[in-house]
Coordinates of C-alpha atoms in Angstrom, one line a residue:
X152 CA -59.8 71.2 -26.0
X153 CA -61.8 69.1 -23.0
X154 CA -61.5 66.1 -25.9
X155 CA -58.1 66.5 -26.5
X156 CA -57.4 66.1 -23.0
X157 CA -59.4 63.5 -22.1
X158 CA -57.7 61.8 -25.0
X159 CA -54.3 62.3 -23.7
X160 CA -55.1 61.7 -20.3
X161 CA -56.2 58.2 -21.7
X162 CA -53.0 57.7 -24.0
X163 CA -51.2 58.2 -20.2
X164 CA -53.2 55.7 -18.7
X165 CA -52.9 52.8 -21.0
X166 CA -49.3 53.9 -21.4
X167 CA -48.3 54.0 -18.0
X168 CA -50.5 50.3 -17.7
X169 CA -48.2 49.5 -20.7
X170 CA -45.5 50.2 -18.6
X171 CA -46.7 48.6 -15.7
X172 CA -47.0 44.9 -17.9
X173 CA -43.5 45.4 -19.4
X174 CA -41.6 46.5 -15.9
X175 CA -43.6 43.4 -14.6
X176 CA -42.5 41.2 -17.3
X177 CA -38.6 42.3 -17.1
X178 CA -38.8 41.5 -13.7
X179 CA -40.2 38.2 -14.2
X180 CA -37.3 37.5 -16.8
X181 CA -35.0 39.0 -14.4
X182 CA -35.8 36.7 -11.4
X183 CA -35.9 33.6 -13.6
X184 CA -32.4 34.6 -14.9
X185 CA -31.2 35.0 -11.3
X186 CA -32.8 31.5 -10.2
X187 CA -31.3 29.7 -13.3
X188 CA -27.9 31.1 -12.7
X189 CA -27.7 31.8 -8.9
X190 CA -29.7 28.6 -7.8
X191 CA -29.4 26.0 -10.2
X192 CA -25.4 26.5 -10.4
X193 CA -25.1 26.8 -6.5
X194 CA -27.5 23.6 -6.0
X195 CA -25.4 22.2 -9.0
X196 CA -21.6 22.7 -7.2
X197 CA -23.1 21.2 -4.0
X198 CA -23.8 18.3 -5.7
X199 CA -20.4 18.2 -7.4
X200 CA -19.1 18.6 -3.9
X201 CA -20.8 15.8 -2.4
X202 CA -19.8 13.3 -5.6
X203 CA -16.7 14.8 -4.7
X204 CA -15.9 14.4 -1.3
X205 CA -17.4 10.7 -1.9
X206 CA -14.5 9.7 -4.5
X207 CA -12.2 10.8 -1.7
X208 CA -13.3 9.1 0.9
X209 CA -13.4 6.8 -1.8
X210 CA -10.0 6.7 -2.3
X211 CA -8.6 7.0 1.4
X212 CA -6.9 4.2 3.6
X213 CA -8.8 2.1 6.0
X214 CA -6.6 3.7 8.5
X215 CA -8.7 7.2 8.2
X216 CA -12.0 5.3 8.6
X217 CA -10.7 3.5 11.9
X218 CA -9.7 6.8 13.2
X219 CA -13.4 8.8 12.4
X220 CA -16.8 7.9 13.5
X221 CA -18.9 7.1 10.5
X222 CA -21.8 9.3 11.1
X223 CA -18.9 12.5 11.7
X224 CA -18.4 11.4 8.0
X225 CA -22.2 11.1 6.8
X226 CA -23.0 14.8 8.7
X227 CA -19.8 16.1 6.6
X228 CA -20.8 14.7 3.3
X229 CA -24.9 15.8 3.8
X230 CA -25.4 17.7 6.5
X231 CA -22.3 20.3 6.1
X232 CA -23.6 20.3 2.2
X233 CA -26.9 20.9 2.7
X234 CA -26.2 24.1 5.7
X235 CA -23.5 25.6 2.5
X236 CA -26.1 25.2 0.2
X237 CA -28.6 27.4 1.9
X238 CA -26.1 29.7 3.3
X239 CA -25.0 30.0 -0.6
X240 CA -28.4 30.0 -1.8
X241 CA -30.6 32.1 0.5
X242 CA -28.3 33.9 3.1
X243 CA -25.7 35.5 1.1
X244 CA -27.9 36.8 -1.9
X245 CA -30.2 38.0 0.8
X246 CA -27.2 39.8 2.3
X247 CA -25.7 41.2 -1.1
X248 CA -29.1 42.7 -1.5
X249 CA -29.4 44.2 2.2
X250 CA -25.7 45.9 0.9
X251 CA -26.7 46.6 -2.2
X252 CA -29.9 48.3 -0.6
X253 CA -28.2 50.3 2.5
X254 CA -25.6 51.5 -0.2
X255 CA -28.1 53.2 -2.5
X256 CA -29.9 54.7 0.3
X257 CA -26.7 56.1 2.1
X258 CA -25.5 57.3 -1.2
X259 CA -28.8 59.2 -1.4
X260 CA -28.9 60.5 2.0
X261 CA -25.2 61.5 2.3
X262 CA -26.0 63.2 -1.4
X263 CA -29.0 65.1 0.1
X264 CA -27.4 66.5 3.9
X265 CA -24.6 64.5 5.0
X266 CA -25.3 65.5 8.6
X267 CA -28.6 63.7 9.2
X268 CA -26.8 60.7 7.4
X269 CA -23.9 61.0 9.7
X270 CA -26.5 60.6 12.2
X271 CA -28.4 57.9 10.8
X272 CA -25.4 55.7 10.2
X273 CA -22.9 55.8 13.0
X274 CA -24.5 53.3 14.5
X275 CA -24.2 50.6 11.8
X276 CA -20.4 49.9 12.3
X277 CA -20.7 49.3 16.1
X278 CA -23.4 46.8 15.1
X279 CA -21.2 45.3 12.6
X280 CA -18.1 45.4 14.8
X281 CA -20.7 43.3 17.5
X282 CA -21.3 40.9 15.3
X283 CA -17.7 40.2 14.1
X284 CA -16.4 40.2 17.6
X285 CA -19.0 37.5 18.5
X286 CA -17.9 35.4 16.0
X287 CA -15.4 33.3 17.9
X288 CA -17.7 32.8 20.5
X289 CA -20.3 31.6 18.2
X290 CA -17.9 29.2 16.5
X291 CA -17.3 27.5 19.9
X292 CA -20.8 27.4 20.8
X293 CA -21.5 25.8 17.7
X294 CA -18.7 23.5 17.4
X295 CA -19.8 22.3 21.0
X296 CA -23.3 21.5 20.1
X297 CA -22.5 20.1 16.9
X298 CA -20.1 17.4 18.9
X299 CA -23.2 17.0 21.5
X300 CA -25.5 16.3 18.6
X301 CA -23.1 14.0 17.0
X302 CA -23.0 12.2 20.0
X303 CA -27.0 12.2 20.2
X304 CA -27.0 10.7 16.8
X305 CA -24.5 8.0 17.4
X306 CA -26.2 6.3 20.4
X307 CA -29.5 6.2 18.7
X308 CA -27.6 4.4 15.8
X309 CA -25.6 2.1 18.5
X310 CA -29.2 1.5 20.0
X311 CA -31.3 0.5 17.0
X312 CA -28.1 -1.3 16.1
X313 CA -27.7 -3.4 19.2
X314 CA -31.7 -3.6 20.3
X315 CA -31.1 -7.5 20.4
X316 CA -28.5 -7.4 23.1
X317 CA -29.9 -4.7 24.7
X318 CA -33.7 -6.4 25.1
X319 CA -31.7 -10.2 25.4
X320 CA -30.3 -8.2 29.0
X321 CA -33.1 -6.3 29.9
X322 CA -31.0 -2.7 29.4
X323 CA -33.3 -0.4 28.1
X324 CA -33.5 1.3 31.6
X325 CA -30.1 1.6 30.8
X326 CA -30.0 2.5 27.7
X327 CA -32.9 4.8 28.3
X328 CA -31.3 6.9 31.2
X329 CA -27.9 7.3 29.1
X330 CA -30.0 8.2 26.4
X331 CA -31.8 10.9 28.2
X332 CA -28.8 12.4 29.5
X333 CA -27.8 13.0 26.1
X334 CA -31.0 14.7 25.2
X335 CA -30.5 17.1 28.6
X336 CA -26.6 17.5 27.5
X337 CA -27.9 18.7 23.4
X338 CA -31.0 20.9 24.9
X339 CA -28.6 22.4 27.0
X340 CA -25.7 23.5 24.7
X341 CA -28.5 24.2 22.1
X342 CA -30.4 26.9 24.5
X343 CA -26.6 28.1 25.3
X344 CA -25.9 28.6 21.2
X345 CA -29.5 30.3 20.9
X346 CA -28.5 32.4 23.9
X347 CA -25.0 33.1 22.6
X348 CA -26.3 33.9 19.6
X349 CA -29.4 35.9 20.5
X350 CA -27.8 38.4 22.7
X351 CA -25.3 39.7 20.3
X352 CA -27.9 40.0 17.3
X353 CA -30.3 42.2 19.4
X354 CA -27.6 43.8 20.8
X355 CA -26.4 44.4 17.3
X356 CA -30.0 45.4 16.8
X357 CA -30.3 47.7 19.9
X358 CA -27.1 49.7 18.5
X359 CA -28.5 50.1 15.3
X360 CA -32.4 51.4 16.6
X361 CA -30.2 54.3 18.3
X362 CA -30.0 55.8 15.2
X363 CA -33.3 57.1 15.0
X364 CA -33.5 59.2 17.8
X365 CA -30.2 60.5 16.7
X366 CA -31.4 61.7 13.9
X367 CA -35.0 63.3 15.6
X368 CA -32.9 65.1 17.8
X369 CA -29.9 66.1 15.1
X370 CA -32.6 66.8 13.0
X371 CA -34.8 69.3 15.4
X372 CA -31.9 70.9 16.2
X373 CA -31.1 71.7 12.3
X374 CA -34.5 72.6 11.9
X375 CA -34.2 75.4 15.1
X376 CA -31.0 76.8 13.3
X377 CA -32.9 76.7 10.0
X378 CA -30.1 74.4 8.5
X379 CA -32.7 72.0 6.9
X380 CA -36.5 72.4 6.3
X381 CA -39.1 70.4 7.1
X382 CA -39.8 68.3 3.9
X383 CA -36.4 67.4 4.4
X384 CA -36.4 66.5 7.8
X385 CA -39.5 64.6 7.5
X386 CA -37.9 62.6 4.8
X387 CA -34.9 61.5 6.9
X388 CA -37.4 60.7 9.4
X389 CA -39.4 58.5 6.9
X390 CA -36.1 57.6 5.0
X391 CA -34.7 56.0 9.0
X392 CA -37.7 53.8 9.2
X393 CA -37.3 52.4 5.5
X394 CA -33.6 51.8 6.0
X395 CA -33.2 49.8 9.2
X396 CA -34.6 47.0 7.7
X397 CA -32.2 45.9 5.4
X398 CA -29.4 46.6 7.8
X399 CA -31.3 44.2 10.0
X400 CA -31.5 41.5 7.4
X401 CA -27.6 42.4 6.6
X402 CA -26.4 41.8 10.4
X403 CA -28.8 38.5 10.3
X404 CA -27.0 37.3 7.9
X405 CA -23.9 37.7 9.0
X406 CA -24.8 36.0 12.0
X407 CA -25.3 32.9 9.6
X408 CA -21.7 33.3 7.7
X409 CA -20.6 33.2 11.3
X410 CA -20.8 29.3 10.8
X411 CA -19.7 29.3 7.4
X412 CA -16.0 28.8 8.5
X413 CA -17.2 25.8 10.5
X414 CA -18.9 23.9 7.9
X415 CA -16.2 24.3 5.3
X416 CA -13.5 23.7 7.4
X417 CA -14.8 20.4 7.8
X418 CA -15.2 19.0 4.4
X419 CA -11.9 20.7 3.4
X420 CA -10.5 18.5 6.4
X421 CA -11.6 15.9 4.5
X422 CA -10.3 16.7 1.1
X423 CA -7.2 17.6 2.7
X424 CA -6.3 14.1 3.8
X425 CA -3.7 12.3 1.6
X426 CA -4.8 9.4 -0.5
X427 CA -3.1 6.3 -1.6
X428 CA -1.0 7.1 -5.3
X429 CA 1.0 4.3 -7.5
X430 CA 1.2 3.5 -10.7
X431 CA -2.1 2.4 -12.7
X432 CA -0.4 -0.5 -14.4
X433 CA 2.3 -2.6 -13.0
X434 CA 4.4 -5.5 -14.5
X435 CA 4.3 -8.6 -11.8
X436 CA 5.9 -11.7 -12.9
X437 CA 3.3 -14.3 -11.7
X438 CA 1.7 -13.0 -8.0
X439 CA 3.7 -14.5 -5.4
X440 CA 3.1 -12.3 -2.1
X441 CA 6.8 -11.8 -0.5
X442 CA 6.6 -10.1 3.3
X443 CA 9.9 -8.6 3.9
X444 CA 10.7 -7.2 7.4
X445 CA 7.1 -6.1 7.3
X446 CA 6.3 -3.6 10.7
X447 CA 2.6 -1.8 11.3
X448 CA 1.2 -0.3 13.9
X449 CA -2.3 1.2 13.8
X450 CA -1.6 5.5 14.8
X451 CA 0.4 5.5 18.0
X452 CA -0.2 1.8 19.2
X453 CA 2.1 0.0 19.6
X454 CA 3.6 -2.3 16.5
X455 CA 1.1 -5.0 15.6
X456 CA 3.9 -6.5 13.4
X457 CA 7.5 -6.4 13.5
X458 CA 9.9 -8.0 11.1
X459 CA 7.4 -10.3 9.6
X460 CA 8.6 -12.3 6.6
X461 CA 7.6 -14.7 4.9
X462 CA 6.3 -16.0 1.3
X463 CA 3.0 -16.9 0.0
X464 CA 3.1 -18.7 -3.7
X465 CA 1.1 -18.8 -6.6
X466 CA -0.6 -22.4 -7.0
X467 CA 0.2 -22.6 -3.1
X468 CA -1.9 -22.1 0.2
X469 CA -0.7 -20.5 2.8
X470 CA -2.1 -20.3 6.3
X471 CA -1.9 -17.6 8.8
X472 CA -2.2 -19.5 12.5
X473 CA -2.1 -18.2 15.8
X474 CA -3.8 -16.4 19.1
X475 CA -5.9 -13.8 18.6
X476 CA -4.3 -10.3 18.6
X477 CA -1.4 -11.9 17.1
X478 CA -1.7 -10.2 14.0
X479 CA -3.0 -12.6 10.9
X480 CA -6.0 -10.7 10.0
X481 CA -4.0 -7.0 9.9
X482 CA -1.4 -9.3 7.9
X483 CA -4.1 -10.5 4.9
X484 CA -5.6 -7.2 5.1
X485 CA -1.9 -5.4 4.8
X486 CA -1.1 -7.9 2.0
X487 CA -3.7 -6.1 -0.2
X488 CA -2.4 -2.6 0.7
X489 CA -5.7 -1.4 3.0
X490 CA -3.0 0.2 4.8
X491 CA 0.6 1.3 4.1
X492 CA 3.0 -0.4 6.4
X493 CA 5.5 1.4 8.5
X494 CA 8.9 -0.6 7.8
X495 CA 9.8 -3.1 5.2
X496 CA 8.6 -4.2 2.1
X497 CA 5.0 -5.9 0.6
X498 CA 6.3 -7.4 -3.0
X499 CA 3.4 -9.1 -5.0
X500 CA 5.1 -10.5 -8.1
X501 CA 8.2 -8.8 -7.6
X502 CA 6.7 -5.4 -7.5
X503 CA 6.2 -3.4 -4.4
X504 CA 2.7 -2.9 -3.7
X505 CA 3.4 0.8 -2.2
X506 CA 4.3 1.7 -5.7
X507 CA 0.9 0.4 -7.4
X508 CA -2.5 2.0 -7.6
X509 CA -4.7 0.5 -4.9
X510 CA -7.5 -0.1 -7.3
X511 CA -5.3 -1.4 -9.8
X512 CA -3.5 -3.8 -7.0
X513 CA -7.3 -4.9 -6.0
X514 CA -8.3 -6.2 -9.5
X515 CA -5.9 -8.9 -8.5
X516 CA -7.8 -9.9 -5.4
X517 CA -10.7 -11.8 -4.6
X518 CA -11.3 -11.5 -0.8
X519 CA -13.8 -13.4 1.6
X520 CA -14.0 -11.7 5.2
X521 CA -14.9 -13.5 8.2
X522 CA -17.3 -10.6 8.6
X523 CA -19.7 -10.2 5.8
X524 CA -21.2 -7.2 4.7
X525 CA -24.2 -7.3 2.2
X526 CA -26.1 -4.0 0.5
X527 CA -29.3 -3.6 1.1
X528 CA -29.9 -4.6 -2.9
X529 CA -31.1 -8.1 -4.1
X530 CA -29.0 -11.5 -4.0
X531 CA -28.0 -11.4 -7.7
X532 CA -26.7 -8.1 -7.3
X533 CA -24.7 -8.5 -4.1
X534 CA -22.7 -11.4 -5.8
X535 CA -22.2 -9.5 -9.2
X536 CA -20.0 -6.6 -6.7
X537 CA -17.3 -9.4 -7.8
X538 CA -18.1 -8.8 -11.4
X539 CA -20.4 -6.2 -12.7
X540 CA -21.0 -7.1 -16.2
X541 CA -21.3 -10.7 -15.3
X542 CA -24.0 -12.8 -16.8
X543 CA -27.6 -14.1 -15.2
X544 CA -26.0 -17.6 -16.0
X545 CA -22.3 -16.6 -14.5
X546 CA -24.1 -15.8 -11.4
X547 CA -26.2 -18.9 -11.3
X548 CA -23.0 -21.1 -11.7
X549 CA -20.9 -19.4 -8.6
X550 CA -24.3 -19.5 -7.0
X551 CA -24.2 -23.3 -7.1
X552 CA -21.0 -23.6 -6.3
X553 CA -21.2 -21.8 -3.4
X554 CA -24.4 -23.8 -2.6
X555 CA -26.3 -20.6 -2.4
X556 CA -28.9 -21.7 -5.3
X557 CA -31.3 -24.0 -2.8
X558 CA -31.8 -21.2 -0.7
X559 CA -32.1 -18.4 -3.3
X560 CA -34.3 -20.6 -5.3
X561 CA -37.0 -20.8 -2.2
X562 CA -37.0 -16.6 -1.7
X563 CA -39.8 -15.0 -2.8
X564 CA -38.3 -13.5 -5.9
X565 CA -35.6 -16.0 -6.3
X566 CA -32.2 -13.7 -7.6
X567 CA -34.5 -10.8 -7.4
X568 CA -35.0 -11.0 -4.1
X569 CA -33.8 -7.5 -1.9
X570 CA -32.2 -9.0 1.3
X571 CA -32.2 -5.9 3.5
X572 CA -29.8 -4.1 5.4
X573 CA -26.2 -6.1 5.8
X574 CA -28.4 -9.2 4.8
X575 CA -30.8 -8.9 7.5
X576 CA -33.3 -11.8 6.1
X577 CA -30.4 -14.5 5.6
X578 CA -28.5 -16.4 8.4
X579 CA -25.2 -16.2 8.6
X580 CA -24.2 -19.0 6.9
X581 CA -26.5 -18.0 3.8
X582 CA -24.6 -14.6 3.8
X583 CA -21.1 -16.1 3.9
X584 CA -22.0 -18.4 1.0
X585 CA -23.3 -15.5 -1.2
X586 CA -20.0 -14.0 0.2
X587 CA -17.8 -17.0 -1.5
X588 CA -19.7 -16.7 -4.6
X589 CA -18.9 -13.5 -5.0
X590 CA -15.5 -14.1 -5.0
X591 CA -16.0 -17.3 -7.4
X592 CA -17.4 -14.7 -9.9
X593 CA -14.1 -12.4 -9.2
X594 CA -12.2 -15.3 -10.3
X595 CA -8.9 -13.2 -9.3
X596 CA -5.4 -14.9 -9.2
X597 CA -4.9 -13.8 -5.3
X598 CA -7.4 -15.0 -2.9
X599 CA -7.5 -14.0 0.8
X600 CA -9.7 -16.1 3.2
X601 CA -10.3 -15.0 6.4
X602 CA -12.4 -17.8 8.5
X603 CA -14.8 -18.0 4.8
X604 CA -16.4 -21.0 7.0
X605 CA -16.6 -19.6 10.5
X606 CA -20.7 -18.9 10.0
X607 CA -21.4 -22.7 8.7
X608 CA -22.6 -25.7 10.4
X609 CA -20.6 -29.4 9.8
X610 CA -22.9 -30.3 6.6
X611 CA -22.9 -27.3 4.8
X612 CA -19.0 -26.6 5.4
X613 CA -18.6 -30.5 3.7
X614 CA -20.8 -29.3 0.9
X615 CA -19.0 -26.0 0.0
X616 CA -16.1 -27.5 -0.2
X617 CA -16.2 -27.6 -3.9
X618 CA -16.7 -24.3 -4.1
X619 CA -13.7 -23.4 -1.9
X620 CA -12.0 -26.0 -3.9
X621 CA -12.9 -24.6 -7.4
X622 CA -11.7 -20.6 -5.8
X623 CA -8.3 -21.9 -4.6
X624 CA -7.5 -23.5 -7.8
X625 CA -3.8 -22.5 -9.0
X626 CA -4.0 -19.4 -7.1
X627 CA -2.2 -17.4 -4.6
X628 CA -3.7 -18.1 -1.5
X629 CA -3.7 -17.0 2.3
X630 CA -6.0 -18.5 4.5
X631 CA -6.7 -17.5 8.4
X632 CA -8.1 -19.8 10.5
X633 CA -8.2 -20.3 14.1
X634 CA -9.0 -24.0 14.1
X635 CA -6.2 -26.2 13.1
X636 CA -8.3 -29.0 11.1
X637 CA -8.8 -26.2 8.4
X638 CA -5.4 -25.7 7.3
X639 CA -3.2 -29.1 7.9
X640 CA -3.7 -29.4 4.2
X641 CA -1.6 -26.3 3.2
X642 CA 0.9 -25.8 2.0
X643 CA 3.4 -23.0 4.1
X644 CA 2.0 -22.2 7.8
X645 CA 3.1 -19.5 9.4
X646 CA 2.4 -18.9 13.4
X647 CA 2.3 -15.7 14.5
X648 CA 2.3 -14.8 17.8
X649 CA 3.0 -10.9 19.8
X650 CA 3.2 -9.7 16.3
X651 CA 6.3 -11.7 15.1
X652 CA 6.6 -14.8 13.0
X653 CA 7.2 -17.6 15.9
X654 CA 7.7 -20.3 13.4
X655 CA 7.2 -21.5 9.6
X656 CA 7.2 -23.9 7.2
X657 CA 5.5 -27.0 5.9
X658 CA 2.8 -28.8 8.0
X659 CA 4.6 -32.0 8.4
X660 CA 8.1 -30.3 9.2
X661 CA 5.8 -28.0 11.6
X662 CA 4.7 -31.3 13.8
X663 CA 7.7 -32.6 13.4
X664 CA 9.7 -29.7 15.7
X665 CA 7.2 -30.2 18.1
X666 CA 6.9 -26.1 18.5
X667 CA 3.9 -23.5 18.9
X668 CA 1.8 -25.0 16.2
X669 CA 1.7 -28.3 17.7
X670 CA 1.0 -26.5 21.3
X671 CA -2.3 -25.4 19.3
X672 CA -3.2 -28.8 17.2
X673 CA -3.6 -30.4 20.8
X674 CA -4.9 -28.3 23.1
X675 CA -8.0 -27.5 20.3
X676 CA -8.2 -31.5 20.3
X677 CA -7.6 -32.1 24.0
X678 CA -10.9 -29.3 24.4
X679 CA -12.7 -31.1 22.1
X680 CA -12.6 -27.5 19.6
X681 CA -11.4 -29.5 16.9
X682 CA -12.3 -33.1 15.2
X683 CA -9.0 -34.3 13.2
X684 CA -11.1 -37.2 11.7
X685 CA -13.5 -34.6 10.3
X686 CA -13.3 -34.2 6.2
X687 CA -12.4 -29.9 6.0
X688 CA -9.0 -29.5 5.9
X689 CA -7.4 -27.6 3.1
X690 CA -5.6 -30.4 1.5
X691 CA -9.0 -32.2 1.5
X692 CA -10.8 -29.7 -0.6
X693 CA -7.5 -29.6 -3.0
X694 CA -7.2 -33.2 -3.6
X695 CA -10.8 -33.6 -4.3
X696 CA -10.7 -30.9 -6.8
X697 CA -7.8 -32.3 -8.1
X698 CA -9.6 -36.1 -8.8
X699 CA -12.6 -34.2 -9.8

């Protein structure tokens, strides 16, 4: 008899180890299955909602960007992300299973004597009423800091952006103090949020630790009446300890979705802006640019333009002259639909541009801006944004005739060669000419110039001429310049001034009337700001295409 029970006392043990191994084993599987489908599909949908809120900002108007700060957008499109992916992630499984865990356990005690439960529990909605009552307050704490810390993040970009000017005028003292008062200003609404936060979680907390003496002294006095024994008493006892910390874990993480509005109320601001629609093909008849009673205003400004007609044709330049503020740079950019206008009409080969797809209206543009912007990529690939399938030997040609290859050919890795942020190792000059020959490479019908040769000195504005010339060639074309030699080739100037179109019309009829635009021919040559006998004008760079 001993035998056979020592034999089945050691079938039980290696059947209980057996047990042990497979329990341990389905709970391996089990946890793998919950990181492959909780995890991997939540990290997985946060990066469809970044890709996502990217193609919309994507597709929105200049108009939004002018209106939001740029790092508001980068904290919306990471930051917001990232806090929804651990809330999503860590916080709200962590808070199903708090539930999950309280429930079973108040099932079991309500099941066993609903009186000491009754006096366990009561506590818990108080804490959870705290909590929710707190919430408002906490979402203006934290929308207050977020808006300091926004503003902490700003000036440092603004500073490392502007370190030049600042050490050219000696105003890091400056910079330093406004700086610092920032700092003081974020450590001071984040100790508030902390605060804020911190009293109504321990107070939340304190509520729910009063449960246990309700329950020693609920429980002693069922004991006295002999209502419950003392196994049972000592269980609830045992039972409270064991059970406050999930509910702990449950009101801390409720205290997290407390910001969970915040965050997606931001993004869905995003997504909720309306984008710029039209039709993805469009039948123009040749790509005249017709302005008809055109009026904008930027928001609640008032109008930049008002009534502003006039017509741009295809193998023609057209100049857009005039004081600053007067409105030729909102005009080029309004031509190619980075805004919609207020009044009137935009026509580009008959067809109104509000009706067409903005990306399928920008296929027909090639656009040089007086400011260039360069990625921090190398040379080759900065010119090939005009074409991205284009050749090594397509961008060598546009490279020449921009007369970009001498100075590409001396960089350490020739085409290869990564220029920094915005272009950081090139002059100015070197980064407009990569900027023409990127538009060479385009080779779109329209062409929009705006100052192309601001950055250049006299000898290498003569020598990109040809590159100019070779861009310009049977196209339509609008040019913006502020110094009259450039565009007493064209062929239509139009003078704007306060917004409005002060006079028209060819450049010979133009000096003939004696008007605005010979007010500005002579005073830039009476200031010595312009050089008439100097080879740059428009018609100059036409004509020599044409004999070439």
């Amino acid at each position: 008899m001993e035998r056979i029970g020592t034999h089945t006392g050691q079938h039980s043990l290696w059947f209980y180890l057996l047990l042990a191994v497979v329990l341990a084993v389905v709970m391996f599987v089990v946890a793998r299955w919950q990181y492959d489908s909780a995890y991997t599909t939540i990290y997985t949908e946060s990066a469809q909602r970044r890709i996502g809120l990217a193609e919309k900002l994507r597709r929105l108007p200049l108009a939004f960007f002018g209106e939001r700060n740029l790092s508001d957008l980068t904290s919306s499109v990471m930051e917001d992300c990232t806090a929804l992916e651990e809330i999503f992630s860590h916080a709200v499984p962590q808070l199903f299973a708090s539930v999950a865990s309280i429930f079973l356990i108040s099932v079991g005690m309500f099941c066993y004597d609903w009186r000491l439960a009754l006096a366990l529990f009561w506590v818990v909605p108080l804490a959870v009423v705290t909590l929710l009552l707190a919430r408002h307050r906490l979402d203006r704490a934290f929308v207050k800091l977020y808006h300091v810390k926004r503003g902490v993040t700003e000036q440092v970009q603004e500073g490392l952006e502007c370190m030049q000017e600042i050490k050219s005028y000696c105003g890091e003292a400056v910079y330093n103090h406004s700086f610092d008062k920032r700092l003081n200003d974020y450590e001071k609404e984040l100790l508030n949020h902390e605060l804020v936060a911190g009293v109504f979680v321990n107070l939340s907390s304190v509520l729910l630790r009063l449960g246990m003496p309700t329950v020693i002294l609920v429980g002693a006095w069922l004991l006295q009446c002999g209502e419950v024994s003392v196994f049972v008493y000592l269980a609830f006892l045992i039972g409270s300890a064991m059970v406050y910390n999930p509910i702990q874990e449950a009101c801390s993480n409720l205290a997290i979705l407390a910001y969970l509005d915040v965050r997606i109320n931001r993004t869905k601001e995003i997504e909720a802006m309306p984008v710029q629609t039209g039709k993805k093909s469009a039948d123009m008849k040749g790509y005249d640019i017709e302005f008809r009673n055109v009026s904008f205003a930027y928001e609640t400004e008032k109008q930049v333009l008002h009534n502003v007609s006039f017509t741009a044709r295809q193998g023609e330049i057209t100049a857009l002259v005039g004081q600053s503020g007067g409105g030729k740079s909102t005009a080029a950019k309004l031509a190619a639909r980075f805004w919609d206008i207020d009044g009137g009409e935009i026509r580009v080969g008959g067809c109104n541009i509000a009706d067409i797809d903005p990306e399928t209206l920008l296929k027909n543009y090639a656009i040089v801006f007086q400011d260039v912007l360069l990625f921090n990529a190398s040379i080759a690939d900065n010119i090939r944004i005009g074409k991205r399938e284009a050749t090594d030997e397509e961008v060598r040609r546009v490279a020449r005739l921009a007369q970009c290859d001498d100075f590409i050919n001396r960089m350490p890795q020739g085409y290869d060669t990564v220029i920094g942020e915005n272009g950081e190792t090139l002059s100015g000059g070197e980064r407009q000419r990569i900027s023409i020959a990127r538009a060479l490479l385009k080779n779109a019908p329209i062409i929009l110039l705006d100052e192309a040769t601001a950055s250049l000195d006299a000898e290498n504005e003569t020598r990109i001429q040809a590159g100019i010339s070779e861009l310009v060639r049977n196209k339509t074309v609008i040019i913006i310049a502020h110094r009259m030699r450039t565009v007493l080739g064209a062929d239509h100037i139009v003078v704007l001034g306060g917004g409005t179109v002060i006079e028209q019309g060819a450049p010979a009829k133009l000096m003939a009337q004696g008007g605005e635009f010979v007010r500005m021919v002579k005073y830039q040559q009476d200031n010595g700001n312009d050089n008439p006998n100097r080879n740059c004008s428009v018609r100059n760079i036409t004509s020599s295409t044409v004999s070439a």
